[in-house]
PDB file of C-alpha atoms in Angstrom:
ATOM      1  CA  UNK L1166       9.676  17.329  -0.644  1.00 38.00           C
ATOM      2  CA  UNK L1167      12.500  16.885   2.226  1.00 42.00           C
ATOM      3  CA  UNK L1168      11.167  16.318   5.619  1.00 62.00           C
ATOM      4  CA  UNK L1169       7.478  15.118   4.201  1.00 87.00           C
ATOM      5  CA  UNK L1170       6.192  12.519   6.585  1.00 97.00           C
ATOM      6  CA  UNK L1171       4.868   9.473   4.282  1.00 98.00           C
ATOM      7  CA  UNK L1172       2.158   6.773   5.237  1.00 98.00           C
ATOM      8  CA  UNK L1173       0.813   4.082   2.583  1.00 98.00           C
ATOM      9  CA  UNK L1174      -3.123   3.324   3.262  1.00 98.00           C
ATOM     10  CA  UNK L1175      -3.869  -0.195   1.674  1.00 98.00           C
ATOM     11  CA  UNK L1176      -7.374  -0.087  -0.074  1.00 97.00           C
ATOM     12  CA  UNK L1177      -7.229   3.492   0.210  1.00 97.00           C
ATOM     13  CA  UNK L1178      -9.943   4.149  -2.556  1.00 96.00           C
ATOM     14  CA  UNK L1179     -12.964   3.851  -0.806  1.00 95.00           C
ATOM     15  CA  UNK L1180     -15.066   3.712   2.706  1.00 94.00           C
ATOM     16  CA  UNK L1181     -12.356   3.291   5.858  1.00 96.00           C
ATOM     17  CA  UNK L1182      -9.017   3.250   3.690  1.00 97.00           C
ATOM     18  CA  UNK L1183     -10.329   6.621   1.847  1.00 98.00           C
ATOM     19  CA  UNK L1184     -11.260   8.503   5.023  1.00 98.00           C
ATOM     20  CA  UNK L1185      -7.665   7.107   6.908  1.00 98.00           C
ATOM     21  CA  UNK L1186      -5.905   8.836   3.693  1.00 98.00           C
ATOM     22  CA  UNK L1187      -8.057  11.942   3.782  1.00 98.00           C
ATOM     23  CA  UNK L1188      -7.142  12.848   7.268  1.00 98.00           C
ATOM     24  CA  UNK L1189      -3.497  11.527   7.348  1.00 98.00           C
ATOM     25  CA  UNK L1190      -3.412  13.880   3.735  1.00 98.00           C
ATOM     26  CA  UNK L1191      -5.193  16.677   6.042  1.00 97.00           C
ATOM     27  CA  UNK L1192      -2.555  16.181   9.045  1.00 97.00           C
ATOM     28  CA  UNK L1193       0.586  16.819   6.586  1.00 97.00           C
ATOM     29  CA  UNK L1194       1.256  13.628   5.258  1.00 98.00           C
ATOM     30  CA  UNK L1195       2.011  12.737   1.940  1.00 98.00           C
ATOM     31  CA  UNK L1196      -0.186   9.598   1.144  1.00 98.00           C
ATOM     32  CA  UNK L1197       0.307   6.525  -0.797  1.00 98.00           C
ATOM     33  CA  UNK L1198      -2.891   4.511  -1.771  1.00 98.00           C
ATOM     34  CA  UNK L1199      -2.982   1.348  -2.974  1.00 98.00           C
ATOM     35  CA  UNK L1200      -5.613  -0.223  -4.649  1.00 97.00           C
ATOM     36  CA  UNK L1201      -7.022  -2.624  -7.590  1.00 96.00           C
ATOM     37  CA  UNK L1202      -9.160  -0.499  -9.313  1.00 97.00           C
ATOM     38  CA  UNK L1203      -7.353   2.557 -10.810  1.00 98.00           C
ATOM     39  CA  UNK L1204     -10.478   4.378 -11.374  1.00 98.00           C
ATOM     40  CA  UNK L1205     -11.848   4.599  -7.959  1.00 97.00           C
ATOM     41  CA  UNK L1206      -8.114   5.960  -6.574  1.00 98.00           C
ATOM     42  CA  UNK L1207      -7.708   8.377  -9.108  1.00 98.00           C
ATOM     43  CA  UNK L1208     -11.097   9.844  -7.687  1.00 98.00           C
ATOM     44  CA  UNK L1209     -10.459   9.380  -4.014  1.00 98.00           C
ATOM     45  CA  UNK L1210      -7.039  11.166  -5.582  1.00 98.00           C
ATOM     46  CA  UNK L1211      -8.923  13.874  -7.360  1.00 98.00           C
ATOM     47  CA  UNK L1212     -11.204  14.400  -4.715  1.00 97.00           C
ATOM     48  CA  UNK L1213      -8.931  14.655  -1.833  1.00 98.00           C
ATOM     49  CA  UNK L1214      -6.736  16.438  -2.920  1.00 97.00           C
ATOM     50  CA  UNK L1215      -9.815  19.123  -3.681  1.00 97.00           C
ATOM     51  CA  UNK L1216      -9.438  19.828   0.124  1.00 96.00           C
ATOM     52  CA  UNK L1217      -5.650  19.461   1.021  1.00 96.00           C
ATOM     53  CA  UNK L1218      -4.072  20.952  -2.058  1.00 95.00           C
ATOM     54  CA  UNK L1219      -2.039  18.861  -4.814  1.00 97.00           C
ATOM     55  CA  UNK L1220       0.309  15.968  -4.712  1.00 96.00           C
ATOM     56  CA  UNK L1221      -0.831  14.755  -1.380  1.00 97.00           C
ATOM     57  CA  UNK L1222      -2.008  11.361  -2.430  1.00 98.00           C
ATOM     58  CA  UNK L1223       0.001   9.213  -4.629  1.00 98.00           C
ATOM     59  CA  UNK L1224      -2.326   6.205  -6.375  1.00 98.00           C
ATOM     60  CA  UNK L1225      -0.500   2.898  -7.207  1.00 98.00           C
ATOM     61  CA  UNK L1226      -2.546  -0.303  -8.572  1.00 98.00           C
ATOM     62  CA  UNK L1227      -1.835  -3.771  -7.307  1.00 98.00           C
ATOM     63  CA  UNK L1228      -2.891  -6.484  -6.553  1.00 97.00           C
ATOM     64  CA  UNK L1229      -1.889  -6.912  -2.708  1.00 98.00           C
ATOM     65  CA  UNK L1230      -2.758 -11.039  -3.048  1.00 97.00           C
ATOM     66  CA  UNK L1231       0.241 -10.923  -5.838  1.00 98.00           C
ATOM     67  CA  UNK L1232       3.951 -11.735  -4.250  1.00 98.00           C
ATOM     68  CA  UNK L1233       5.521  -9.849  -7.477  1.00 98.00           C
ATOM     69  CA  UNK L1234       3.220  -7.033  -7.687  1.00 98.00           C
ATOM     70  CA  UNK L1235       3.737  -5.974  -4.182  1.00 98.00           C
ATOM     71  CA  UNK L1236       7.571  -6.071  -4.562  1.00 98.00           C
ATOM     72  CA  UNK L1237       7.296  -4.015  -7.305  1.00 98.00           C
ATOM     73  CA  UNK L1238       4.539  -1.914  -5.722  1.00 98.00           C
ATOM     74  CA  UNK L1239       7.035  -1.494  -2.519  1.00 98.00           C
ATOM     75  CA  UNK L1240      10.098  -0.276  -4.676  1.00 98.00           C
ATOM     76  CA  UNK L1241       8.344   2.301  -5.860  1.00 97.00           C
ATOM     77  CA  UNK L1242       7.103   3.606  -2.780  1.00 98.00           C
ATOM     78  CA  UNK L1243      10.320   2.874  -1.718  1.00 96.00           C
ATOM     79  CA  UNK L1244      11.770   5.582  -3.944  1.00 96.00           C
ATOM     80  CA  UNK L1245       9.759   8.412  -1.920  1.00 97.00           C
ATOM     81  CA  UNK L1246      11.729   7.770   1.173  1.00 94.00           C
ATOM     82  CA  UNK L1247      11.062   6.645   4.582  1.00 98.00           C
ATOM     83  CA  UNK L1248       7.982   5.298   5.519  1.00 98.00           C
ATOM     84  CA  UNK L1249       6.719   6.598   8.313  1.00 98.00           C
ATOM     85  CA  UNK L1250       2.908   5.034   8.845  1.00 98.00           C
ATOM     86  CA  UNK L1251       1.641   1.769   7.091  1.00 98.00           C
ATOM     87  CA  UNK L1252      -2.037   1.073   7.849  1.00 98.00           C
ATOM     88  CA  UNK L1253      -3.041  -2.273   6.682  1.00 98.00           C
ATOM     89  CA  UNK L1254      -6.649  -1.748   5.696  1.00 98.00           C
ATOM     90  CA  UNK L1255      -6.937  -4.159   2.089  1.00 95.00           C
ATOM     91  CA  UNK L1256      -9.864  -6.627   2.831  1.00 90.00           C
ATOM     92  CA  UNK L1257     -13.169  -8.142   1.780  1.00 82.00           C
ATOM     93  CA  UNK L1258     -16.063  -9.738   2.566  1.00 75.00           C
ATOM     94  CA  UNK L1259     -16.494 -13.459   2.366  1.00 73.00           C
ATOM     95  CA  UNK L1260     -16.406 -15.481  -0.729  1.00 73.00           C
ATOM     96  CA  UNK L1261     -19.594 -17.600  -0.579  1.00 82.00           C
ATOM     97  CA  UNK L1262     -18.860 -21.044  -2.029  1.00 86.00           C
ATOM     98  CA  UNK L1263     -19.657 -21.892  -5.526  1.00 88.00           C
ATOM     99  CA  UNK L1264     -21.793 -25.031  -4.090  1.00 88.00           C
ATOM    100  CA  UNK L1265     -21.781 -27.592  -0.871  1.00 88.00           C
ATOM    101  CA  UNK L1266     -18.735 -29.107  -1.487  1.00 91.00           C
ATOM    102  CA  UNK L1267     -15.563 -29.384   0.348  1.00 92.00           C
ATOM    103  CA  UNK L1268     -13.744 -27.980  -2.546  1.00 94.00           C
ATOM    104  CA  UNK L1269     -15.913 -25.195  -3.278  1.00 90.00           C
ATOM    105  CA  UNK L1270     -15.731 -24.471   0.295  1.00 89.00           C
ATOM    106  CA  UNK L1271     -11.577 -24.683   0.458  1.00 90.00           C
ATOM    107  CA  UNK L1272     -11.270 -22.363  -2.585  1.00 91.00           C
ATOM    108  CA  UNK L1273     -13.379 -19.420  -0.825  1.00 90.00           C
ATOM    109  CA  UNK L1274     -11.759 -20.016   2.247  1.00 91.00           C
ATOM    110  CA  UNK L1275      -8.391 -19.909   0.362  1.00 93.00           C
ATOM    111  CA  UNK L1276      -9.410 -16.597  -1.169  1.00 93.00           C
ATOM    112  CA  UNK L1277     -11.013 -14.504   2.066  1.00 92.00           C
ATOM    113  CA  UNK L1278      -7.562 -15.835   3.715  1.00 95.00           C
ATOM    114  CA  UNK L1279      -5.622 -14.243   0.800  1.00 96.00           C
ATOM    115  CA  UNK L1280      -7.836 -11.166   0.859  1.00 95.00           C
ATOM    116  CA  UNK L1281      -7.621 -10.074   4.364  1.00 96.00           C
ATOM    117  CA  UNK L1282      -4.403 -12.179   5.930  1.00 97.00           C
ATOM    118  CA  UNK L1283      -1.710 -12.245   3.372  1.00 98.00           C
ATOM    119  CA  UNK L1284      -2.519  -8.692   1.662  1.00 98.00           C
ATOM    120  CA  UNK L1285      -1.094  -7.380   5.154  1.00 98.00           C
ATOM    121  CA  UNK L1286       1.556  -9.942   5.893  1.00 98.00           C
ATOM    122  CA  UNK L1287       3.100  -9.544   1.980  1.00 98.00           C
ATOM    123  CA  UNK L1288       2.961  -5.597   1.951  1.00 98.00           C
ATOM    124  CA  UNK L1289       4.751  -5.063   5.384  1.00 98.00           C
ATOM    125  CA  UNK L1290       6.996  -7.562   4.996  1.00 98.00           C
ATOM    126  CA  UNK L1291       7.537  -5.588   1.708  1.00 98.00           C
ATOM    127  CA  UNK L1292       8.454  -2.518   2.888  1.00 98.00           C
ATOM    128  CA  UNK L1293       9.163  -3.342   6.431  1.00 97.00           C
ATOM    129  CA  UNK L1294      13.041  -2.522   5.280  1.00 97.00           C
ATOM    130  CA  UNK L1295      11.418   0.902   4.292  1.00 98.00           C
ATOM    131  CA  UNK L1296       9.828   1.879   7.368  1.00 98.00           C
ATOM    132  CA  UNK L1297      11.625   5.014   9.505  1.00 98.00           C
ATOM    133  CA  UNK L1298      13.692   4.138  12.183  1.00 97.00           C
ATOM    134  CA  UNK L1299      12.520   5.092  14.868  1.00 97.00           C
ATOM    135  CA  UNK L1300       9.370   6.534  14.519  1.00 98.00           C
ATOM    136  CA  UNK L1301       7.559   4.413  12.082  1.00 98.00           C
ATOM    137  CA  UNK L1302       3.826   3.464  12.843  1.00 98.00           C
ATOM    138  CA  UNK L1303       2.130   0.151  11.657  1.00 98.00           C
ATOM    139  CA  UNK L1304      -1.505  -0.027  12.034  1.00 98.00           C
ATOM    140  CA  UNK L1305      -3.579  -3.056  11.231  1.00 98.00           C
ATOM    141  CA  UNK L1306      -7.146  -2.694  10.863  1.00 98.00           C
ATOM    142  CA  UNK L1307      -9.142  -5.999  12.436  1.00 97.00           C
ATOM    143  CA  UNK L1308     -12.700  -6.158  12.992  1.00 94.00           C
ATOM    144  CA  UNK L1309     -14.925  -6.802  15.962  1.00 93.00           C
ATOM    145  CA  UNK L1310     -15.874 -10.071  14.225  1.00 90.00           C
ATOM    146  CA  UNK L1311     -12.335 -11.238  15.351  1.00 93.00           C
ATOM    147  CA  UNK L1312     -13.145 -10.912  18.559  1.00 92.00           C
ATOM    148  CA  UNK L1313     -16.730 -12.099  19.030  1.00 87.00           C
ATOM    149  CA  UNK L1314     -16.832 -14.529  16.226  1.00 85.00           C
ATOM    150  CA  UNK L1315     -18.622 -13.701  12.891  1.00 73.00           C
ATOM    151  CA  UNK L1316     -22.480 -13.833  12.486  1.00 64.00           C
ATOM    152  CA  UNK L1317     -24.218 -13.553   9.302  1.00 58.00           C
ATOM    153  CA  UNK L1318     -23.545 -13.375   5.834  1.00 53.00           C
ATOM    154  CA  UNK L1319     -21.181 -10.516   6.491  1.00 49.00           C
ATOM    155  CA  UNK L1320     -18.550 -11.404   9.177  1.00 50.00           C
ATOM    156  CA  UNK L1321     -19.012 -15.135   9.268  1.00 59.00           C
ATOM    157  CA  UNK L1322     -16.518 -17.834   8.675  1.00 85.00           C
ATOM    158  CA  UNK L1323     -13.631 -17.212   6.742  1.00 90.00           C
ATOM    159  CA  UNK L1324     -13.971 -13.570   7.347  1.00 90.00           C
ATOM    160  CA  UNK L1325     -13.651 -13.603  11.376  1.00 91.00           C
ATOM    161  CA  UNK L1326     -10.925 -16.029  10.838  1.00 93.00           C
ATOM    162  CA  UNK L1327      -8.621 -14.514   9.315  1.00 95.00           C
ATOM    163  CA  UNK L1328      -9.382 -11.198  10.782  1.00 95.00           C
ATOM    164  CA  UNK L1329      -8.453 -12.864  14.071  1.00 96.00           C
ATOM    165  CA  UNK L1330      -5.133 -14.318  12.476  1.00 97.00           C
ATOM    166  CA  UNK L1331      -4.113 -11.125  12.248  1.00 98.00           C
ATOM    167  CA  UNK L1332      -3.816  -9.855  15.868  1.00 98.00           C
ATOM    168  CA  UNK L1333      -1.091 -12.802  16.670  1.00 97.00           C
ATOM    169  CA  UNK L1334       0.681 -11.991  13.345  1.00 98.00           C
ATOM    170  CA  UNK L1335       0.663  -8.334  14.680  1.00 98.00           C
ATOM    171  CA  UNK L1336       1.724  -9.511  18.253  1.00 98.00           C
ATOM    172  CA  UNK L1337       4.766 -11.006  16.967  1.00 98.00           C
ATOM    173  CA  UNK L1338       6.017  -8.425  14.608  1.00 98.00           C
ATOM    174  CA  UNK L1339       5.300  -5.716  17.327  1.00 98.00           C
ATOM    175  CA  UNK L1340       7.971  -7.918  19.351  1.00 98.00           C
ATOM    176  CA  UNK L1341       9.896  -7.922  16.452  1.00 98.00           C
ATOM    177  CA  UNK L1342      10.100  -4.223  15.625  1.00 98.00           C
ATOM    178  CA  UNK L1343       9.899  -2.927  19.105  1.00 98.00           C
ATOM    179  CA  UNK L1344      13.783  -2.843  19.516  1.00 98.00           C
ATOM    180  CA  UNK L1345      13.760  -0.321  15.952  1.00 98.00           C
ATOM    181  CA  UNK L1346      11.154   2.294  17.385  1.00 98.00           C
ATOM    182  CA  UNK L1347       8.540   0.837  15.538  1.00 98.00           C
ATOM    183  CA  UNK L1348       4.943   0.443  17.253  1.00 98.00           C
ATOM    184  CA  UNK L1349       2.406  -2.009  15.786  1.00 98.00           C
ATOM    185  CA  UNK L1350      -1.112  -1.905  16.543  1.00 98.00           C
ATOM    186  CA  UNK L1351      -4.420  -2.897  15.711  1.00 98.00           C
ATOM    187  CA  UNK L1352      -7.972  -1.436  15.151  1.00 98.00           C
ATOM    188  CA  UNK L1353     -11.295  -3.488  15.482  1.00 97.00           C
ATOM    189  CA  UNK L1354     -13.801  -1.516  14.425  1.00 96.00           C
ATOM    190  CA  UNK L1355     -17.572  -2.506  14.472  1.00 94.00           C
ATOM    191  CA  UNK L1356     -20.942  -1.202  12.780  1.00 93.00           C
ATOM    192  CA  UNK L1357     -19.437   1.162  10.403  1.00 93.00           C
ATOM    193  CA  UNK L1358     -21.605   2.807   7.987  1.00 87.00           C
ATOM    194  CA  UNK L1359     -20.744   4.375   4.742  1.00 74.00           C
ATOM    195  CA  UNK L1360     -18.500   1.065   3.701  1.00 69.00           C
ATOM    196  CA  UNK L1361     -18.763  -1.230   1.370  1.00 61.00           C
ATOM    197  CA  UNK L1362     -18.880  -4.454   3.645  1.00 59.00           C
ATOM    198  CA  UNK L1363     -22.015  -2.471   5.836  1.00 53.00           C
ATOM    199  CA  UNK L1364     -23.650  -1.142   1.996  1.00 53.00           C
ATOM    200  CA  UNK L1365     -26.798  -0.570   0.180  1.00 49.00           C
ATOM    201  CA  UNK L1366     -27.846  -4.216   1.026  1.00 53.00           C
ATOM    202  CA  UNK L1367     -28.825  -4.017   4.735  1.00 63.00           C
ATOM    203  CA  UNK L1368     -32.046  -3.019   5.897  1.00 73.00           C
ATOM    204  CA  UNK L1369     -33.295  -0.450   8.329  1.00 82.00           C
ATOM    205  CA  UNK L1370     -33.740  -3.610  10.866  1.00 84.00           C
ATOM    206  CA  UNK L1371     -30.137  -4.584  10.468  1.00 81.00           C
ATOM    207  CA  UNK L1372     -29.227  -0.364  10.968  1.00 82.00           C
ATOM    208  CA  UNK L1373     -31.170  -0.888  14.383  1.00 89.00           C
ATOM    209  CA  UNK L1374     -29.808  -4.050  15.635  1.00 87.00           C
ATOM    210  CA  UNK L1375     -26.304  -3.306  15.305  1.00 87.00           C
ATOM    211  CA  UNK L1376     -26.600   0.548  16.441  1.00 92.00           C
ATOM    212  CA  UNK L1377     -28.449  -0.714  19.745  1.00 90.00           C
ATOM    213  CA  UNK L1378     -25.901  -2.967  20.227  1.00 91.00           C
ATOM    214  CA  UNK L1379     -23.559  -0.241  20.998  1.00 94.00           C
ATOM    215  CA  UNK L1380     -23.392   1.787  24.217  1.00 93.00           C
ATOM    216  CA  UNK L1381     -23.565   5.285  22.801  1.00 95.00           C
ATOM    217  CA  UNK L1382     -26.970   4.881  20.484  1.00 94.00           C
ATOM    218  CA  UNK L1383     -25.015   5.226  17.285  1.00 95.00           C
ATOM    219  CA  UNK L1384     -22.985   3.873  14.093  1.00 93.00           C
ATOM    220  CA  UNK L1385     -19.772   4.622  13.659  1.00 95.00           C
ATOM    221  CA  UNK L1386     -18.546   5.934  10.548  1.00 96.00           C
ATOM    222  CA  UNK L1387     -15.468   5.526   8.513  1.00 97.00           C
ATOM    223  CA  UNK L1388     -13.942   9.166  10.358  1.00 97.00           C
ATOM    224  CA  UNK L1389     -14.120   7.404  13.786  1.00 98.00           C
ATOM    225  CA  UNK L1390     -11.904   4.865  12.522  1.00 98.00           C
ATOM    226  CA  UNK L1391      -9.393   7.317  11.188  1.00 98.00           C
ATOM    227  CA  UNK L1392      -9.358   9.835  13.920  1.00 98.00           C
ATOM    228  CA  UNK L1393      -7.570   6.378  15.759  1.00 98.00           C
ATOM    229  CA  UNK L1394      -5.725   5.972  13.264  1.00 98.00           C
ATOM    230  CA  UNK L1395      -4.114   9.233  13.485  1.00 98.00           C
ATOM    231  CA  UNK L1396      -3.829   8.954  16.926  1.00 98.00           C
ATOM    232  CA  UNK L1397      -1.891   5.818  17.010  1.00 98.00           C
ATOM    233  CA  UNK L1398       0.693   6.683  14.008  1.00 98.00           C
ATOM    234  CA  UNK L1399       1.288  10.359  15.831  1.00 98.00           C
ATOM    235  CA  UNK L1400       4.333  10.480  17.919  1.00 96.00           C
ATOM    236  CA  UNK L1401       1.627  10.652  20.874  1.00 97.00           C
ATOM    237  CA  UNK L1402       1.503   6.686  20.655  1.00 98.00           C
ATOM    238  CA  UNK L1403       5.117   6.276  21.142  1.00 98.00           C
ATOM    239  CA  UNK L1404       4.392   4.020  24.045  1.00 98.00           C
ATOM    240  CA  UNK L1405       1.226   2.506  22.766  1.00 98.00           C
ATOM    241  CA  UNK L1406       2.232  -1.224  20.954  1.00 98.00           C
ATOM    242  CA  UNK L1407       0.987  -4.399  20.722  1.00 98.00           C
ATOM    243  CA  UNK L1408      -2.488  -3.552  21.448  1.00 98.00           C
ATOM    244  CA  UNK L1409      -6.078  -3.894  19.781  1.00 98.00           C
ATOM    245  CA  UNK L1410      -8.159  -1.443  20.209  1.00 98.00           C
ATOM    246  CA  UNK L1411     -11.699  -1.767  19.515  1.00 97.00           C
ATOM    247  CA  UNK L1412     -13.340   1.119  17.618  1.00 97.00           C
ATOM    248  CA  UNK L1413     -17.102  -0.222  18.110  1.00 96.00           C
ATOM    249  CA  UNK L1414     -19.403   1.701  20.126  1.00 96.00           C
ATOM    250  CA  UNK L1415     -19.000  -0.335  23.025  1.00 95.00           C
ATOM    251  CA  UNK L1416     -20.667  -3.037  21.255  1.00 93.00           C
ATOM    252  CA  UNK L1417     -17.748  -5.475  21.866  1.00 93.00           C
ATOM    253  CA  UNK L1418     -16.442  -4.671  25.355  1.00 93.00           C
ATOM    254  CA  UNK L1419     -12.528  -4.491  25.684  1.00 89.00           C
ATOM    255  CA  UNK L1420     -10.546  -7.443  27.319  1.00 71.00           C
TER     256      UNK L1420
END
């Protein structure tokens, strides 16, 4: 398919990662998602492709914690030519320690670190070789808990942390890219529903704390987040690098 625009979505299979491939699918692209669970991206696959026709999405399994796996996860996206968007969007939860002690507590922290930090620093550094030049569009998607701190079971800790490690990471390689054409940017999103960390589990009371924490009386969903996404990896955002942009309602003011 000459002249195809690519973008690889990073835990493209379900909630934020599935909607960013649906609409970058929708605006043309031809999508790689990656994934550990072959399963759920042969649905999102199936399904999305339902709308935008066949052969838009392209499902690879790996494990994005795995040095080898990526590299061999890269060359083959590799193959399909330039890459023109790369949205880091691979991430978890936190990893509540086994018990109370230190070690317990270093192994989860070791984990959430490998789950949110180094799934984005090993795949772009991957296929950062790969991306189009000029023109190519890396996205990283944060979290508001990176720039308030984390609260609760669901943002505390380990989570915020390394959430937060990866706007400086993102800094720097914006620096570094800049000279190519390359922009770099990232996304904090807040309350989003429809995810898996925001699931089944919280109550109507959590629903109305968080949504009346936001200026505009609502919750976003996982659409919000990728109507910015297509925004920033358009030729529109030429000028826009180096930046996090919160995606939150209001609910975390910007700075």
């Amino acid at each position: 398919m000459t002249g195809e625009r690519l973008a690889v979505v990073s835990g493209g299979g379900t909630g934020i990662g599935r909607a960013i491939a649906a609409r970058l699918a929708g605006d043309g692209y031809r999508v790689v998602v990656l994934g550990r669970r072959a399963a759920v991206l042969e649905q999102a696959r199936e399904e999305i492709e339902r709308t935008v026709g066949p052969g838009r999405i392209v499902p690879v399994v790996v494990d994005l914690t795995d040095p080898e796996a990526v590299g061999a996860a890269a060359a083959r996206i590799g193959e399909l030519g330039p890459v023109d968007a790369l949205v880091n969007n691979a991430g978890a939860i936190i990893t509540p320690p086994e018990d109370d002690s230190l070690t317990a507590l270093a192994r989860s922290w070791r984990h959430d670190l490998d789950t949110n930090l180094l799934t984005a620093v090993l795949l772009t550094t991957a296929l950062q070789g790969a991306l189009r030049r000029p023109g190519g569009r890396l996205v990283v998607i944060s979290s508001a808990a990176a720039q308030r701190g984390g609260a609760g079971p669901h943002s505390a800790g380990s989570y915020a942390a390394a959430k937060a490690a990866l706007h400086g990471w993102a800094f720097g390689l914006a620096r570094q890219v800049g000279p190519d054409g390359i922009t770099v940017n990232v996304l904090a999103p807040g309350y989003i529903e429809e995810t898996e960390i925001f699931g089944a589990g919280w109550n109507e009371e959590f629903h109305a704390r968080k949504v009346a924490d936001t200026l505009v009386g609502r919750a976003g969903t996982p659409a919000d987040v990728a109507d910015a996404v297509a925004y920033l990896v358009s030729p529109a955002a030429g000028y826009v690098t180096g930046q996090v942009i919160g995606v939150n309602g209001g609910a975390v003011l910007g700075r």
